[in-house]
Coordinates of C-alpha atoms in Angstrom, one line a residue:
X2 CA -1.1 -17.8 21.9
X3 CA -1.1 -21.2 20.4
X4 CA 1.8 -23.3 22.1
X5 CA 4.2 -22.4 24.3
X6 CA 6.7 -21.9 20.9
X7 CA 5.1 -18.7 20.5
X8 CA 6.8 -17.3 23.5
X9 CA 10.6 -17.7 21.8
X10 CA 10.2 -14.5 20.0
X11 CA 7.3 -12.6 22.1
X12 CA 8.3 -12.2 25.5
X13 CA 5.4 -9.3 25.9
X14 CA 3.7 -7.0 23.5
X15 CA 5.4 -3.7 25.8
X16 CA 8.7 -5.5 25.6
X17 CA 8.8 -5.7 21.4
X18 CA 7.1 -2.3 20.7
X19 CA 10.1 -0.8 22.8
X20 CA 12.4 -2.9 20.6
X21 CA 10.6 -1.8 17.5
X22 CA 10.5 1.7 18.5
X23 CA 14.0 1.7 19.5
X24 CA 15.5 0.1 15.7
X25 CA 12.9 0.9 13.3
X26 CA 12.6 3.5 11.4
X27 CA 13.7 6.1 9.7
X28 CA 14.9 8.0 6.9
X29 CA 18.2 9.8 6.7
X30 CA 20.3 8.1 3.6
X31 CA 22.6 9.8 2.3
X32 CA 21.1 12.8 1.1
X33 CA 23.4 15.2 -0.3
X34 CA 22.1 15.7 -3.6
X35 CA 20.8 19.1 -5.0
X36 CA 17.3 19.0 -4.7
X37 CA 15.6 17.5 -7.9
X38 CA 19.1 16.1 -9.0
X39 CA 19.0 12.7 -10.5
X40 CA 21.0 10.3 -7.7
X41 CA 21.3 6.9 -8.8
X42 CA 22.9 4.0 -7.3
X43 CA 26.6 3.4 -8.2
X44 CA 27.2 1.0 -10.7
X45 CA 27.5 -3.1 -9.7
X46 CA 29.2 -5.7 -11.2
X47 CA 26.5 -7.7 -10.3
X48 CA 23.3 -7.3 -8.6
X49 CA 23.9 -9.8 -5.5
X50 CA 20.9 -12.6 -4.7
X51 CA 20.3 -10.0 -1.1
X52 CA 20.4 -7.0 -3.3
X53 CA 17.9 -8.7 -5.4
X54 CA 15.2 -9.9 -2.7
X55 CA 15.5 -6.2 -0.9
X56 CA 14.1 -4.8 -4.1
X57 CA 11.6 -7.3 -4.6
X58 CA 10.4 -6.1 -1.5
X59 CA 10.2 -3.1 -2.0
X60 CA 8.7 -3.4 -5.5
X61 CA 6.4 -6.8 -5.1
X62 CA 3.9 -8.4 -2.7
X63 CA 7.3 -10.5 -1.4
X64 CA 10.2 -12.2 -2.4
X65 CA 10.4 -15.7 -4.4
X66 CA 13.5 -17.7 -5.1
X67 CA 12.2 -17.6 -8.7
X68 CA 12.2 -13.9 -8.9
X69 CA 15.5 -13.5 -6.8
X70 CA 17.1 -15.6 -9.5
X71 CA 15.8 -13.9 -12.6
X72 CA 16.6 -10.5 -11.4
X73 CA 20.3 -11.6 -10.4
X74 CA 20.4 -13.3 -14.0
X75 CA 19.3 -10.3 -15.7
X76 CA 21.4 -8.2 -13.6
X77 CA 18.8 -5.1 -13.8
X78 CA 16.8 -3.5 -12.0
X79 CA 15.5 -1.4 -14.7
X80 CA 14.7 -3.9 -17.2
X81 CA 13.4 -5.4 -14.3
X82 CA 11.1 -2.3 -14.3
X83 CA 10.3 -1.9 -18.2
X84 CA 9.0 -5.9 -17.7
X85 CA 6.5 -4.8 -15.0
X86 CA 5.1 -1.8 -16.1
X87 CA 4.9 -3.3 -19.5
X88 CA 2.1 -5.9 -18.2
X89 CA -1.6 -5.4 -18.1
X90 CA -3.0 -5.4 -15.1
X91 CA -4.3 -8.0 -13.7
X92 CA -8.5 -7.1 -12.6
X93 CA -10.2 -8.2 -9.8
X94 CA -14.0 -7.2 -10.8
X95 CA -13.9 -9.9 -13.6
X96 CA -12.9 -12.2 -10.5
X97 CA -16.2 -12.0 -8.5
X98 CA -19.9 -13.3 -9.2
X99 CA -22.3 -10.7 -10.8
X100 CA -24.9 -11.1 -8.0
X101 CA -25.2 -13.0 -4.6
X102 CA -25.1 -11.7 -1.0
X103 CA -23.1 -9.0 0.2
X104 CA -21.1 -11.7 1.9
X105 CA -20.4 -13.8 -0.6
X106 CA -19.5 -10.9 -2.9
X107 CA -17.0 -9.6 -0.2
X108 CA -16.1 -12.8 0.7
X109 CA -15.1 -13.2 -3.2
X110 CA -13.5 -9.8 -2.9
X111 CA -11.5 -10.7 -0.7
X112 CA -10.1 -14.3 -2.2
X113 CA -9.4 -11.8 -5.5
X114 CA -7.4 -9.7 -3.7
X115 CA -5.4 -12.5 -1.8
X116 CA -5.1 -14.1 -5.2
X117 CA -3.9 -11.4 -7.2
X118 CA -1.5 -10.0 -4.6
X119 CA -0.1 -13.7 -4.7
X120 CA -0.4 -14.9 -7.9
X121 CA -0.4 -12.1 -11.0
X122 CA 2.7 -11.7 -12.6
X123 CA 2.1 -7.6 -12.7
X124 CA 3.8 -7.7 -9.3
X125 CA 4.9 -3.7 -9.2
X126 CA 1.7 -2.3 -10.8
X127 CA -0.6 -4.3 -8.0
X128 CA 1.7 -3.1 -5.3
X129 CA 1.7 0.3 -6.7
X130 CA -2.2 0.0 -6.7
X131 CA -2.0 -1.0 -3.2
X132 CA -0.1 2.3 -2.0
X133 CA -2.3 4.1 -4.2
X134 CA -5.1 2.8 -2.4
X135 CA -4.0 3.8 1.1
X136 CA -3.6 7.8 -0.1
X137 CA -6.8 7.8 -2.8
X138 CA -8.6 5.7 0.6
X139 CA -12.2 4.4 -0.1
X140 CA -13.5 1.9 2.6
X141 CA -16.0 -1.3 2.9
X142 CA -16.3 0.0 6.4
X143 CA -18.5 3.0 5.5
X144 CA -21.9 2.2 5.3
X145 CA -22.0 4.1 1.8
X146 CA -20.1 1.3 0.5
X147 CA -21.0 -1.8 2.9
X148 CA -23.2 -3.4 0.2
X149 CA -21.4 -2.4 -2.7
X150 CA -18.3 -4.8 -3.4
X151 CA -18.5 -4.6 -6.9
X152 CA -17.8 -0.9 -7.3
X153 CA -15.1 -1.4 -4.3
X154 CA -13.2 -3.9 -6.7
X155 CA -14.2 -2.0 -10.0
X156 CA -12.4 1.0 -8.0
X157 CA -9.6 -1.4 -7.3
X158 CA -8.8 -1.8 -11.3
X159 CA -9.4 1.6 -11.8
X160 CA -6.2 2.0 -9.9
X161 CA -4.3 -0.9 -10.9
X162 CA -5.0 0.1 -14.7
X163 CA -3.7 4.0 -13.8
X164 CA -0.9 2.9 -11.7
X165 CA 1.4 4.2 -14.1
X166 CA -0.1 6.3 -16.4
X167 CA -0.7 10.3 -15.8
X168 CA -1.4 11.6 -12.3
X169 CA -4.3 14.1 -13.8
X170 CA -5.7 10.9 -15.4
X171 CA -6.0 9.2 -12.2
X172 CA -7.3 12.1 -10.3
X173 CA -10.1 12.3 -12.5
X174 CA -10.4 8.7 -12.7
X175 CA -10.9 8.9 -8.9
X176 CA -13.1 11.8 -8.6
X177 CA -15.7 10.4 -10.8
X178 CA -15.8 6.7 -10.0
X179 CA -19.2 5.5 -8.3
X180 CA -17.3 4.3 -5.3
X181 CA -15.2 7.2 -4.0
X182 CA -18.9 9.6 -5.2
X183 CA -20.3 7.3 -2.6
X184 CA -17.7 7.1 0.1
X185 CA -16.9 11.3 0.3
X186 CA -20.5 12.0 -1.3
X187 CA -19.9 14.0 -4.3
X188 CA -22.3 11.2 -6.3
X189 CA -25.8 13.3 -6.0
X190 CA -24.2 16.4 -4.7
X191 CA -26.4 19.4 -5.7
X192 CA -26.2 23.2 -6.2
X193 CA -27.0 25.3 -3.6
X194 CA -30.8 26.2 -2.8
X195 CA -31.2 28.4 0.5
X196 CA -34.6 28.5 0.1
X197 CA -34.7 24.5 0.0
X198 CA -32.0 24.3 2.5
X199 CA -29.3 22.4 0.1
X200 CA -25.8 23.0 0.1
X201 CA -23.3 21.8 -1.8
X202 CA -22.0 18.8 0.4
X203 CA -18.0 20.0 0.9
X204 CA -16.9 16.1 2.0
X205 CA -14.7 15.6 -1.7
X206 CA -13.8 18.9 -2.2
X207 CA -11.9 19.1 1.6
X208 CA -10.5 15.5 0.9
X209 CA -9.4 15.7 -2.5
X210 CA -7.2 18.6 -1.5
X211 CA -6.4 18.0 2.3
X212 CA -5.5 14.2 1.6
X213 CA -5.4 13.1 -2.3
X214 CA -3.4 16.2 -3.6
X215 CA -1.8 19.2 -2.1
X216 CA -2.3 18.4 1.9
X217 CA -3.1 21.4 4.7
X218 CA 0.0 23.5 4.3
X219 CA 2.4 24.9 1.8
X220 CA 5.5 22.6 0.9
X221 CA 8.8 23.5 -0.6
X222 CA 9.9 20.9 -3.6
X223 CA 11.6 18.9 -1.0
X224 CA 8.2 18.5 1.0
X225 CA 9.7 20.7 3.7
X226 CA 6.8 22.6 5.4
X227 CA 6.9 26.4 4.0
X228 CA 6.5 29.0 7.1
X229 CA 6.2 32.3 7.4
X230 CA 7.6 33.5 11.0
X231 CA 7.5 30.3 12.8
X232 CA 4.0 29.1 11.1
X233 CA 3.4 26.8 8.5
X234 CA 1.2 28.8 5.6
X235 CA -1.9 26.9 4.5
X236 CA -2.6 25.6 1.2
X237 CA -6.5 26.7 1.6
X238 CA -9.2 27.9 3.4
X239 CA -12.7 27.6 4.2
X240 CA -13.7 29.9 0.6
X241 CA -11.7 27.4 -1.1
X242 CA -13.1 24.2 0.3
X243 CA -16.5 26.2 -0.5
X244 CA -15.9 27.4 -4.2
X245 CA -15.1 23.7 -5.4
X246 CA -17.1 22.0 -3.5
X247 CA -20.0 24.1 -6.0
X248 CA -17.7 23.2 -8.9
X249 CA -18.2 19.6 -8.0
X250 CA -22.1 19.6 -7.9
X251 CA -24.4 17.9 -10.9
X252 CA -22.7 14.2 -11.0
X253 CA -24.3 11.3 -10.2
X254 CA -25.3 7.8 -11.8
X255 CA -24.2 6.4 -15.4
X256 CA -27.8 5.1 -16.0
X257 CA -30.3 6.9 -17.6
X258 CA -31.9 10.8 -17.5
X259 CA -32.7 10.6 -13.6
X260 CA -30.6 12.2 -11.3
X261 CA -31.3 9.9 -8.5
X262 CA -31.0 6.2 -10.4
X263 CA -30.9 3.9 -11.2
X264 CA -27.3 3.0 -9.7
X265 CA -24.5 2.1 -12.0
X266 CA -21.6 1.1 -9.8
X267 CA -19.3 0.3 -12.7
X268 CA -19.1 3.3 -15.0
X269 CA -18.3 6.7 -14.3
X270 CA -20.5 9.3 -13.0
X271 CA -21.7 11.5 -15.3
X272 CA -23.3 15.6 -15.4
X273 CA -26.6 16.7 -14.8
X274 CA -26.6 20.2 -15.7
X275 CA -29.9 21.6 -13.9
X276 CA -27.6 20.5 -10.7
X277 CA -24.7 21.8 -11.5
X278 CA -23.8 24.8 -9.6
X279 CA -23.0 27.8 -12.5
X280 CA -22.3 30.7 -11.0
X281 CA -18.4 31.8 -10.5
X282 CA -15.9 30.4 -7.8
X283 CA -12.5 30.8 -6.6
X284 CA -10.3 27.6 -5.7
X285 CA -7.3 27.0 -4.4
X286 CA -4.6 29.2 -5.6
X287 CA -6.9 31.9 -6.6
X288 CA -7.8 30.0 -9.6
X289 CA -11.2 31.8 -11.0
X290 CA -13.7 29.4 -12.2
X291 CA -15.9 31.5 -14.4
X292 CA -19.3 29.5 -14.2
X293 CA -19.8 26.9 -17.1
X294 CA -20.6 23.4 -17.3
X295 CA -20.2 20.4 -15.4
X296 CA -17.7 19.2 -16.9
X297 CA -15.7 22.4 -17.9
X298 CA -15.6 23.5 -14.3
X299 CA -14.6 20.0 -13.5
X300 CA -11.6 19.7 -15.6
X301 CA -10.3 23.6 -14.7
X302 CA -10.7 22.6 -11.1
X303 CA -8.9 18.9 -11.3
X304 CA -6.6 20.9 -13.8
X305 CA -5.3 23.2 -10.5
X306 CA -4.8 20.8 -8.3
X307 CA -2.8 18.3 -10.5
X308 CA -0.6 21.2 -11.7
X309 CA -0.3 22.9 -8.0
X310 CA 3.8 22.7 -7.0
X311 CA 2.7 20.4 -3.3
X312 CA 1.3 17.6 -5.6
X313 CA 4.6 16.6 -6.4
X314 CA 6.2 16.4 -3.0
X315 CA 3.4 15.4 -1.3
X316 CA 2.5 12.1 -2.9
X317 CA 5.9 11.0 -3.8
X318 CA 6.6 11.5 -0.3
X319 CA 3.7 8.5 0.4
X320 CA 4.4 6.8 -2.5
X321 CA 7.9 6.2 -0.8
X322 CA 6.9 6.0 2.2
X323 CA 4.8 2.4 1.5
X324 CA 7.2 1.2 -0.9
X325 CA 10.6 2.0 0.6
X326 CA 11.1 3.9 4.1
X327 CA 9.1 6.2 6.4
X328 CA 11.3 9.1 6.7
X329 CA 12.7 9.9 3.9
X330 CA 15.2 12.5 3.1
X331 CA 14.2 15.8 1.7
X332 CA 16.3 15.6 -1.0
X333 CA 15.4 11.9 -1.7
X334 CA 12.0 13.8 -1.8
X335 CA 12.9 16.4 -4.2
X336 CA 14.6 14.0 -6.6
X337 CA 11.2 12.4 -7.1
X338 CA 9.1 15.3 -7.1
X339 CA 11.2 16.4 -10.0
X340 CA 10.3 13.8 -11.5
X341 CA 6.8 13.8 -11.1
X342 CA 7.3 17.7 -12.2
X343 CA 8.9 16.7 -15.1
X344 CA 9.4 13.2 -16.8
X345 CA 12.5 14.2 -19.0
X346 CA 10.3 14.8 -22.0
X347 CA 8.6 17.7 -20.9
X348 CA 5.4 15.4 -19.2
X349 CA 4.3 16.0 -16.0
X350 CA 2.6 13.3 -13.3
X351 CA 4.2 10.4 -15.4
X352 CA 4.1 7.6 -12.7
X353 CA 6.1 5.7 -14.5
X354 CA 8.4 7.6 -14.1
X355 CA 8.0 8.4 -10.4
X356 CA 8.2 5.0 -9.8
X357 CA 11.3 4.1 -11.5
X358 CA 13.0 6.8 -9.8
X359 CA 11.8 6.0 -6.4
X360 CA 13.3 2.4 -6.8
X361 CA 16.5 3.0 -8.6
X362 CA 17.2 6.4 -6.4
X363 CA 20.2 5.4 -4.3
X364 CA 18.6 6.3 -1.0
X365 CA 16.4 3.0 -2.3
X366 CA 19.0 1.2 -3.6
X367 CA 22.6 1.3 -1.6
X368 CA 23.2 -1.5 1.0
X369 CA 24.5 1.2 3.5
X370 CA 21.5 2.4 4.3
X371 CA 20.6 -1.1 6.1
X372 CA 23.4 -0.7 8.8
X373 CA 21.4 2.9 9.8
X374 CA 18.5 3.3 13.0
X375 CA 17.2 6.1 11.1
X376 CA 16.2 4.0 7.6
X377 CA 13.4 1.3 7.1
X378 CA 9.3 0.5 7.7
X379 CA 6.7 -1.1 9.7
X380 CA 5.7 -4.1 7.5
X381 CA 1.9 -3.8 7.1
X382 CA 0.1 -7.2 8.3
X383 CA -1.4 -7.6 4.7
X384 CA 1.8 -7.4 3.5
X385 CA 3.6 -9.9 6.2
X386 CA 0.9 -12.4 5.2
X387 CA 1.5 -11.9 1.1
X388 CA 5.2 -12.5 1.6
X389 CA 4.7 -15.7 3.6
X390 CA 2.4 -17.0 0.6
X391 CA 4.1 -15.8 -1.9
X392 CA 7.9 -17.1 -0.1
X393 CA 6.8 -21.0 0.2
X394 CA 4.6 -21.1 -3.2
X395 CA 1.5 -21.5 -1.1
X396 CA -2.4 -22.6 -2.3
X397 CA -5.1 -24.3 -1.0
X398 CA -6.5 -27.8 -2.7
X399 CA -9.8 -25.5 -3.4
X400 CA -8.1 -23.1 -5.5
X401 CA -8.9 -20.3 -3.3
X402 CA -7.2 -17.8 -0.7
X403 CA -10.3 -17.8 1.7
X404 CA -8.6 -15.6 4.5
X405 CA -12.1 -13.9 4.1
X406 CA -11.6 -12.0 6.9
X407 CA -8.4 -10.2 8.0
X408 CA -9.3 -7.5 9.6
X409 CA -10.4 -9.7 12.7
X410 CA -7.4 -12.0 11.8
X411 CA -4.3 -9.6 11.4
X412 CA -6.1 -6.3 12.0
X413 CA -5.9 -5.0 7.9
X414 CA -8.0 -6.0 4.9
X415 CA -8.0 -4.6 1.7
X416 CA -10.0 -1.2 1.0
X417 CA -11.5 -2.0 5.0
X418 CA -9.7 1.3 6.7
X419 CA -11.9 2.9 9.2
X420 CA -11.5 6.2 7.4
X421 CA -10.5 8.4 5.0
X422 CA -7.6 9.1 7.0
X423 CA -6.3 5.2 6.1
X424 CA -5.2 3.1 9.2
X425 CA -2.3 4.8 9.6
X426 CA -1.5 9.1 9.0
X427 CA 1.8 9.4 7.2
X428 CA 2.6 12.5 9.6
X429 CA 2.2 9.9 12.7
X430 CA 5.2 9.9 15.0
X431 CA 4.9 7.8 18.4
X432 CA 5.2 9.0 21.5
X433 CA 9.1 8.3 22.8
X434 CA 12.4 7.5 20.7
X435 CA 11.0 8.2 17.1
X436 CA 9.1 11.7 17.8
X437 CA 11.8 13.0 20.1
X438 CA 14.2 12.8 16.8
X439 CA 11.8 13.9 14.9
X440 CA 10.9 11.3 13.0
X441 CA 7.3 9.3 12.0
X442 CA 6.7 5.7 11.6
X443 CA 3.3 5.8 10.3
X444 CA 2.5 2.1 10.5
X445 CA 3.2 1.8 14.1
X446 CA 0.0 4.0 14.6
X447 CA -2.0 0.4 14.2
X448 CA 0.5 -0.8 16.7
X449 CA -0.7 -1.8 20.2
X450 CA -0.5 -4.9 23.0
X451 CA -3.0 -6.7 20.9
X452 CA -2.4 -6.3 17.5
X453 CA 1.2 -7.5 18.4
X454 CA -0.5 -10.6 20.0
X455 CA -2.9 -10.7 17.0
X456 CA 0.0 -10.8 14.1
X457 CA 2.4 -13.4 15.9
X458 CA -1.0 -15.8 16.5
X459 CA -1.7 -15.2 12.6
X460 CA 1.8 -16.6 11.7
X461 CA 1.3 -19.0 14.1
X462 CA -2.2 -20.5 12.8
X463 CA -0.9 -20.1 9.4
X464 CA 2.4 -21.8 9.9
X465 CA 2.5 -24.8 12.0
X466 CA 0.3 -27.5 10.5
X467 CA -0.1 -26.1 7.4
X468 CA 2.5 -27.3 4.9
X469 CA 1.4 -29.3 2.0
X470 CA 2.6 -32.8 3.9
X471 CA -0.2 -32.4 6.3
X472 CA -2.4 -35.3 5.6
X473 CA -5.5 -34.3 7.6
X474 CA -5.2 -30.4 6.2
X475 CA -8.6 -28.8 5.1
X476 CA -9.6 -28.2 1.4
X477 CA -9.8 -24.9 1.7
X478 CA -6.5 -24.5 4.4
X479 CA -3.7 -22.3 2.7
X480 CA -0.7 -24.9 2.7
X481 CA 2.9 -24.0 2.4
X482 CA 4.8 -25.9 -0.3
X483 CA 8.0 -26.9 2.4
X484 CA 9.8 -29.3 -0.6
X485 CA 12.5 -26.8 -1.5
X486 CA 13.5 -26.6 1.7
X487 CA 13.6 -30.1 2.7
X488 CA 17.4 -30.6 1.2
X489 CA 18.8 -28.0 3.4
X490 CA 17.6 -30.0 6.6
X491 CA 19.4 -33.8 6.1
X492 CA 21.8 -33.1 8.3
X493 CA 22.4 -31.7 12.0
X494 CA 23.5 -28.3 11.3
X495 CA 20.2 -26.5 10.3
X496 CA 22.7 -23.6 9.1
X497 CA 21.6 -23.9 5.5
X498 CA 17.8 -23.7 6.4
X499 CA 18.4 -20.5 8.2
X500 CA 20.3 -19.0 5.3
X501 CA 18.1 -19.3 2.8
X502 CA 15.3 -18.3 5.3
X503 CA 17.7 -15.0 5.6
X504 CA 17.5 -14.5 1.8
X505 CA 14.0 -15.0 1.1
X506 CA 12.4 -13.1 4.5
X507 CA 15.0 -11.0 5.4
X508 CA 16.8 -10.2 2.1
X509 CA 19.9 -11.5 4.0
X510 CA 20.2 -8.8 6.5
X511 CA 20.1 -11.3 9.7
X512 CA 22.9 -10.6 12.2
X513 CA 24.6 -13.2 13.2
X514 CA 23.4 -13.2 17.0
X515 CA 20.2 -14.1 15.5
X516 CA 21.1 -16.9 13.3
X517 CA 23.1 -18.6 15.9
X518 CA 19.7 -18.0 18.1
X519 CA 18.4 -19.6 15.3
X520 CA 20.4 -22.7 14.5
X521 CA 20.6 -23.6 18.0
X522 CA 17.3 -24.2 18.6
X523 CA 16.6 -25.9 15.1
X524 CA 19.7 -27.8 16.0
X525 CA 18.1 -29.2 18.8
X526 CA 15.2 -30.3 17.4
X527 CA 13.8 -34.6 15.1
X528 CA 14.4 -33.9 11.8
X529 CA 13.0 -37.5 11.0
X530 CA 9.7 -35.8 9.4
X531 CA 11.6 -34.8 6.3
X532 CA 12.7 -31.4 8.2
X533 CA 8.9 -30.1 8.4
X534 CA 9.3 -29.0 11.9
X535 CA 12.1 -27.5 11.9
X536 CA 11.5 -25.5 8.6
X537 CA 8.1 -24.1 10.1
X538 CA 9.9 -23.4 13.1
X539 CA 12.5 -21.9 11.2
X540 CA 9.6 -19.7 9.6
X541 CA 7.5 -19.3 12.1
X542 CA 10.4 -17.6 14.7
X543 CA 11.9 -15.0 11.8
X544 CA 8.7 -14.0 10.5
X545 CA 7.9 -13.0 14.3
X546 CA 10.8 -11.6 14.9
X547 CA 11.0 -7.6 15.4
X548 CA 14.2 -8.0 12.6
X549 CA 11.8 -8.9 10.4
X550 CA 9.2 -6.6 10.7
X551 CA 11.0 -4.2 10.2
X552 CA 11.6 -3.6 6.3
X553 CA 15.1 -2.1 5.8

């Protein structure tokens, strides 16, 4: 802990996780929609300035006054939506130095990310990009891909640029880029010779199905588990994993005729046909690959798993799950996976789409989901830290976002998770409250003693002292811009200050136990410094506070 402040909001790490796990999350909603029916919101008169930071939330790396006040002005959300998905997307390999250490290069990985997360006006694609990431998971942490930042950030556009284009696009997209054929080995993956003793390496051909696609066990459209008896029926087996993992033999490098290099990080991998695996297979679903080429057997395989019926349900479950709330309801589900099943026009695995309907969908969208236990999400660390950057317009006399490091500093980076798996399982239900009502709160599975200590002395060191008043501030410190605020503190009731602090954190859902909380101890504190210490008070004790954390 920093100062004895730090204490007003964390009375114990045991103490808050009880809290959290107690009010979190959730799913419920409404719900009683067919399945697959179309459930907008009811019509408004006018999109409220709350209504309009809750989206952003949802849909951005955090709310900014500016945005609140242009979506209320336009008064819609799905112009809102055409806007965004309308913009190119903003790249992050173009952002980082052609050679230099693999420090530096990460290090200027990093600042990209920070920067672009904070900074580009593509707001929904980058934080589409960044769910997409946590399902299609490839991680600095492996020593596969260590030492190669380039073809981690080249992988990042990849999925910034398909964020809303055709799921079968971005499967392919995935399955052939250098950095996910390095992280789950299907980059030099050869045909099987016994008498050699190769086998086809089965690491990509178990992951793209158990975790990027169709998941373990059979789902209904409303991502209900399919049983027979009282047991959940898998998707696949062992033969399965088998048979496409010998469809997925023959790729390696871009580079030249050799099948083992040069490396070519940045282009897609491409067939060698004296390693590619020709005999006939069976995949999942029965699906009879006859023997071919490369590239043939490639696009039948992809081609079955993008049109199996779990593709739908399972990832638009995830993709609302980091976007909107952890449990949601089946047929909030099936809504979307209809969707993704069918665009309107006859298209299947539009994303854009998927992602309009995910945000409009009323489950997203009506306020009386707030008031319910059972809705909401763990904010991810990354993502606490974005909004409180993004919230107070704040940047560093250097230009640069050199938080180089935040996997020691809030427990999270970017493309860093320590496995496939992500950091968190989006079946993960804690021990207590939340799994006895059946519910999951997959964030909370990073949640411990000491990552509750670690966020709340983040805030801390990135709060106090570093607003852009602060004369003996570094040139490379990240310094909040505190001037908009400043009118809101000339008098003795800090009332206003904590208002707008409601709006633009908490998309004004603060009770009013909490604000009183709140103004009396601003109240109580010298406003002669132009208000800074009480507005990074003000900041510093809702940003820590368990009512924030949890997104509603």
């Amino acid at each position: 802990m920093k100062s004895a402040k730090n204490t007003w909001v964390w009375r114990g790490a045991s103490g808050l996780l009880m809290f959290f796990l107690l009010t979190s999350c959730g799913g419920g909603g409404s719900g009683s929609s067919p399945p697959g029916a179309v459930n907008p919101p009811p019509p408004v008169a006018q999109i409220t300035a709350s209504q309009a930071a809750r989206f952003l939330t949802q849909a951005t790396f955090g709310a900014r006054q500016t945005d609140i006040d242009q979506l209320v002005s336009s008064n819609s959300y799905d112009n809102w939506i055409s806007s965004q998905q309308s913009m190119p997307a903003t790249l992050q390999l173009p952002q980082i130095p052609a050679s230099g250490t693999s420090t530096a290069l990460r290090n200027a990985r990093i600042e990209a990310w920070w920067n672009t997360a904070i900074n580009a006006q593509d707001q929904l694609r980058q934080r589409v990009a960044f769910a997409l990431s946590e399902i299609f998971v490839v991680s600095d942490r492996s020593d596969a891909l260590s030492e190669e930042v380039r073809a981690v950030a080249y992988y990042h556009d990849l999925l910034a640029k398909d964020a809303f284009g055709s799921f079968r696009t971005l499967l392919e997209d995935v399955t052939l880029s250098p950095a996910m054929g390095l992280y789950l080995n299907m980059l030099g993956n050869q045909k099987p010779d016994p008498a050699n003793n190769i086998h086809a390496d089965e690491n990509y051909a178990r992951e793209v199905m158990q975790l990027f696609t169709i998941g373990l066990v059979q789902l209904n459209a409303d991502g209900t588990v399919k049983t027979s008896g009282s047991n959940p029926i898998p998707t696949y087996g062992q033969p399965e994993v088998s048979g496409l993992a010998r469809v997925l033999t023959g790729w390696s490098w871009n580079s030249t005729d050799f099948f083992n290099g040069p490396a070519n990080n940045l282009a897609q991998m491409v067939p060698f046909a004296s390693f590619h695996d020709t005999t006939g297979k069976t995949i999942v679903g029965g699906v009879a690959i006859t023997g071919s080429d490369a590239r043939t057997e490639l696009k039948s395989a992809l081609d079955a798993l993008a049109n199996h019926p779990n593709v739908g349900p399972f990832v638009c479950r995830q993709l609302i799950q980091r976007l909107v709330t952890s449990n949601p309801s089946p047929a909030y589900v099936a809504r979307i996976a209809q969707v993704f099943a069918d665009n309107g026009r006859g298209v299947r695995g539009d994303l854009s789409a998927v992602v309009r309907a995910m945000l409009l969908d009323a489950e997203a969208r009506s306020d009386s989901n707030i008031s319910g236990a059972a809705y909401g999400k763990l904010r991810e660390p990354l993502l606490m830290a974005t909004h409180l950057w993004r919230a107070f317009g704040a940047s560093a006399a250097n230009g640069k976002y050199q938080e180089w490091n935040p996997e020691d500093s809030l427990g999270q980076a970017p493309f860093s998770a320590p496995s496939v798996f992500n950091f968190f399982n989006p079946r993960f239900a804690p021990a207590g409250p939340i799994q006895q009502a059946g519910l999951v709160a997959p964030e909370f599975q990073r949640v411990n003693a000491a990552s509750v200590a670690l966020i709340n002395n983040f805030l801390a060191g990135h709060i106090f002292g570093h607003d852009q008043g602060n004369t003996s501030a570094q040139a490379g410190d990240i310094l909040l811009n505190l001037d908009p605020l400043r009118s809101l503190v000339t008098g003795s009731d800090s009332g206003p200050l904590v208002d707008k602090l409601n709006l633009l954190l908490m998309s004004g859902q603060m009770n009013a136990g909490m604000r009183q909380l709140l103004v009396t101890r601003l109240n109580g504190m010298d406003a002669s410094d132009r208000g800074t210490a009480r507005i990074l008070e003000a900041i510093f004790l809702t940003m820590g506070s368990p009512a924030y954390q949890v997104q509603k």
